[in-house]
């Protein structure tokens, strides 16, 4: 989570759901291996989203201060399609990239590890650096987060899904007071 800042990285001690609790009790999301998505027969034949769906998803990632990497963009498109009752639209990253490259309002940039991102040409990128080691959060946030994650561990409470994005979305959905005003970036 971030507030116009960066994701925190600290050495981990133990895991709770998709979160690592630090020796000091602080929590950070587990790192996911970045790779090229597997192309399945179902994803090859899945319907491509339309331009409005893609632009809505990219804009929402900008709002969350998340760089629209292909893997995250695919998840956001499916998430938004499902919430509108139009069914999840999943397609392989290669077909989605070609689609994004055809839009004048997007610029596709290659990223490390075969990844790519789709950037809005008319909006400056202001994304959280999820790999930064700078801690921008006040101690009160960490204290409240510590208490919350300890309560999950002690009560076998509501576990978080694996992965940073899914865990961040789950935490936002819980409307936790100590995260009020922060983005999922």
Tab-separated table of C-alpha atoms in Angstrom:
chain	number	residue	atom	x	y	z
A	1	UNK	CA	0.000	0.000	0.000
A	2	UNK	CA	1.243	3.497	-0.663
A	3	UNK	CA	0.302	7.111	-0.230
A	4	UNK	CA	2.032	8.916	-3.034
A	5	UNK	CA	5.098	6.914	-2.090
A	6	UNK	CA	6.649	3.522	-2.278
A	7	UNK	CA	6.087	-0.084	-1.226
A	8	UNK	CA	8.146	-1.119	1.781
A	9	UNK	CA	10.593	-4.023	1.652
A	10	UNK	CA	12.075	-5.508	4.823
A	11	UNK	CA	13.528	-8.934	5.668
A	12	UNK	CA	10.783	-11.422	6.475
A	13	UNK	CA	10.410	-13.681	9.492
A	14	UNK	CA	7.142	-15.654	9.065
A	15	UNK	CA	4.133	-15.781	6.768
A	16	UNK	CA	0.434	-15.188	7.384
A	17	UNK	CA	-1.687	-15.866	4.335
A	18	UNK	CA	-0.032	-13.977	1.493
A	19	UNK	CA	1.848	-11.649	3.887
A	20	UNK	CA	5.220	-11.902	5.544
A	21	UNK	CA	5.292	-10.643	9.121
A	22	UNK	CA	8.594	-9.059	10.102
A	23	UNK	CA	10.430	-9.611	13.361
A	24	UNK	CA	9.158	-6.158	14.280
A	25	UNK	CA	5.616	-7.228	13.345
A	26	UNK	CA	5.466	-5.201	10.131
A	27	UNK	CA	3.849	-6.763	7.091
A	28	UNK	CA	4.814	-6.762	3.439
A	29	UNK	CA	3.432	-8.760	0.558
A	30	UNK	CA	5.266	-11.832	-0.668
A	31	UNK	CA	7.187	-11.272	-3.888
A	32	UNK	CA	5.878	-13.008	-6.975
A	33	UNK	CA	8.127	-14.292	-9.703
A	34	UNK	CA	7.677	-12.174	-12.795
A	35	UNK	CA	7.304	-14.252	-15.917
A	36	UNK	CA	5.529	-14.611	-19.157
A	37	UNK	CA	1.948	-15.800	-18.676
A	38	UNK	CA	1.204	-19.294	-19.842
A	39	UNK	CA	-0.874	-19.341	-23.010
A	40	UNK	CA	-3.648	-21.877	-22.711
A	41	UNK	CA	-6.044	-23.012	-25.392
A	42	UNK	CA	-8.855	-21.257	-23.512
A	43	UNK	CA	-6.941	-17.957	-23.350
A	44	UNK	CA	-6.058	-18.154	-27.049
A	45	UNK	CA	-9.746	-18.278	-27.945
A	46	UNK	CA	-11.021	-15.897	-25.273
A	47	UNK	CA	-12.655	-12.750	-26.572
A	48	UNK	CA	-10.477	-9.672	-26.504
A	49	UNK	CA	-11.713	-6.743	-24.443
A	50	UNK	CA	-12.800	-3.652	-26.338
A	51	UNK	CA	-10.905	-0.358	-26.304
A	52	UNK	CA	-13.110	1.155	-23.603
A	53	UNK	CA	-12.486	-1.852	-21.310
A	54	UNK	CA	-8.713	-1.618	-21.771
A	55	UNK	CA	-8.574	2.161	-21.258
A	56	UNK	CA	-10.795	1.912	-18.161
A	57	UNK	CA	-8.492	-0.739	-16.710
A	58	UNK	CA	-5.313	1.227	-17.485
A	59	UNK	CA	-6.779	4.431	-16.011
A	60	UNK	CA	-7.798	2.592	-12.832
A	61	UNK	CA	-4.248	1.260	-12.443
A	62	UNK	CA	-2.952	4.824	-12.809
A	63	UNK	CA	-5.416	5.858	-10.081
A	64	UNK	CA	-3.998	3.115	-7.850
A	65	UNK	CA	-0.442	4.271	-8.672
A	66	UNK	CA	0.346	0.874	-10.220
A	67	UNK	CA	2.319	0.658	-13.458
A	68	UNK	CA	0.041	-1.150	-15.960
A	69	UNK	CA	2.233	-4.214	-16.530
A	70	UNK	CA	0.601	-6.780	-18.787
A	71	UNK	CA	-0.028	-9.333	-16.014
A	72	UNK	CA	-1.694	-6.705	-13.798
A	73	UNK	CA	-3.638	-5.211	-16.701
A	74	UNK	CA	-5.052	-8.642	-17.584
A	75	UNK	CA	-6.191	-9.123	-13.975
A	76	UNK	CA	-7.767	-5.669	-13.822
A	77	UNK	CA	-9.666	-6.174	-17.085
A	78	UNK	CA	-11.043	-9.492	-15.841
A	79	UNK	CA	-11.870	-7.983	-12.428
A	80	UNK	CA	-13.745	-5.043	-13.947
A	81	UNK	CA	-15.570	-7.226	-16.474
A	82	UNK	CA	-16.739	-9.485	-13.665
A	83	UNK	CA	-17.934	-6.599	-11.518
A	84	UNK	CA	-20.004	-5.212	-14.406
A	85	UNK	CA	-21.608	-8.609	-14.949
A	86	UNK	CA	-20.132	-8.999	-18.420
A	87	UNK	CA	-18.088	-12.029	-17.459
A	88	UNK	CA	-14.344	-12.159	-16.922
A	89	UNK	CA	-12.438	-11.390	-20.107
A	90	UNK	CA	-9.081	-13.127	-20.049
A	91	UNK	CA	-6.831	-13.231	-23.065
A	92	UNK	CA	-3.191	-14.070	-23.559
A	93	UNK	CA	-0.654	-11.305	-23.094
A	94	UNK	CA	0.502	-11.402	-26.711
A	95	UNK	CA	-2.960	-10.734	-28.118
A	96	UNK	CA	-3.602	-8.049	-25.510
A	97	UNK	CA	-0.289	-6.375	-26.373
A	98	UNK	CA	-1.155	-6.251	-30.062
A	99	UNK	CA	-4.527	-4.765	-29.154
A	100	UNK	CA	-2.939	-2.104	-26.915
A	101	UNK	CA	-0.425	-1.234	-29.628
A	102	UNK	CA	-3.324	-0.511	-31.975
A	103	UNK	CA	-4.742	2.205	-29.680
A	104	UNK	CA	-3.488	5.760	-30.298
A	105	UNK	CA	-4.107	6.657	-26.658
A	106	UNK	CA	-1.666	4.005	-25.374
A	107	UNK	CA	2.088	3.571	-25.666
A	108	UNK	CA	3.381	0.034	-25.098
A	109	UNK	CA	6.829	-0.242	-23.528
A	110	UNK	CA	8.908	-3.404	-23.095
A	111	UNK	CA	9.867	-4.280	-19.517
A	112	UNK	CA	12.296	-6.726	-17.914
A	113	UNK	CA	11.674	-10.455	-18.114
A	114	UNK	CA	9.524	-10.352	-21.264
A	115	UNK	CA	6.955	-8.163	-19.521
A	116	UNK	CA	5.447	-5.027	-21.088
A	117	UNK	CA	3.382	-2.118	-19.887
A	118	UNK	CA	0.654	-0.010	-21.499
A	119	UNK	CA	0.988	3.705	-20.713
A	120	UNK	CA	-1.486	6.485	-21.358
A	121	UNK	CA	0.012	9.026	-23.766
A	122	UNK	CA	-1.909	11.954	-22.219
A	123	UNK	CA	-1.270	11.238	-18.528
A	124	UNK	CA	2.084	11.451	-16.740
A	125	UNK	CA	3.178	8.226	-15.060
A	126	UNK	CA	3.265	8.549	-11.270
A	127	UNK	CA	3.690	5.008	-10.078
A	128	UNK	CA	4.828	3.560	-6.780
A	129	UNK	CA	8.240	1.894	-6.963
A	130	UNK	CA	7.327	-1.448	-5.434
A	131	UNK	CA	11.019	-2.389	-5.155
A	132	UNK	CA	12.109	0.666	-3.157
A	133	UNK	CA	13.471	0.158	0.360
A	134	UNK	CA	12.324	3.577	1.557
A	135	UNK	CA	9.733	3.435	4.349
A	136	UNK	CA	7.347	6.394	4.002
A	137	UNK	CA	4.693	5.175	6.436
A	138	UNK	CA	4.160	6.683	9.889
A	139	UNK	CA	4.726	4.426	12.895
A	140	UNK	CA	0.967	4.507	13.665
A	141	UNK	CA	0.238	2.649	10.417
A	142	UNK	CA	2.782	-0.048	11.262
A	143	UNK	CA	1.456	-0.394	14.814
A	144	UNK	CA	-2.113	-0.836	13.578
A	145	UNK	CA	-0.988	-3.218	10.807
A	146	UNK	CA	0.996	-5.229	13.346
A	147	UNK	CA	-2.052	-5.623	15.575
A	148	UNK	CA	-4.268	-6.575	12.632
A	149	UNK	CA	-1.913	-9.209	11.180
A	150	UNK	CA	-1.179	-10.673	14.605
A	151	UNK	CA	-4.922	-11.052	15.189
A	152	UNK	CA	-5.186	-12.974	11.903
A	153	UNK	CA	-2.337	-15.279	12.931
A	154	UNK	CA	-3.684	-15.863	16.435
A	155	UNK	CA	-7.288	-16.573	15.464
A	156	UNK	CA	-6.749	-18.363	12.157
A	157	UNK	CA	-8.808	-15.471	10.869
A	158	UNK	CA	-9.580	-14.476	7.363
A	159	UNK	CA	-6.443	-15.371	5.387
A	160	UNK	CA	-5.133	-13.250	2.551
A	161	UNK	CA	-4.709	-14.634	-0.960
A	162	UNK	CA	-1.223	-15.199	-2.373
A	163	UNK	CA	0.403	-12.472	-4.410
A	164	UNK	CA	0.814	-8.746	-3.856
A	165	UNK	CA	-2.021	-7.592	-6.087
A	166	UNK	CA	-4.606	-10.050	-4.767
A	167	UNK	CA	-3.604	-9.347	-1.154
A	168	UNK	CA	-3.792	-5.579	-1.680
A	169	UNK	CA	-7.241	-5.909	-3.258
A	170	UNK	CA	-8.423	-8.060	-0.342
A	171	UNK	CA	-7.143	-5.512	2.193
A	172	UNK	CA	-8.850	-2.639	0.362
A	173	UNK	CA	-12.112	-4.601	0.352
A	174	UNK	CA	-11.875	-4.968	4.147
A	175	UNK	CA	-11.894	-1.156	4.547
A	176	UNK	CA	-9.314	-1.261	7.338
A	177	UNK	CA	-9.131	2.089	9.166
A	178	UNK	CA	-5.325	2.151	9.260
A	179	UNK	CA	-5.212	1.961	5.436
A	180	UNK	CA	-7.737	4.766	4.813
A	181	UNK	CA	-6.437	7.215	2.231
A	182	UNK	CA	-3.828	4.852	0.786
A	183	UNK	CA	-3.824	3.388	-2.729
A	184	UNK	CA	-3.146	-0.242	-3.594
A	185	UNK	CA	0.169	0.838	-5.155
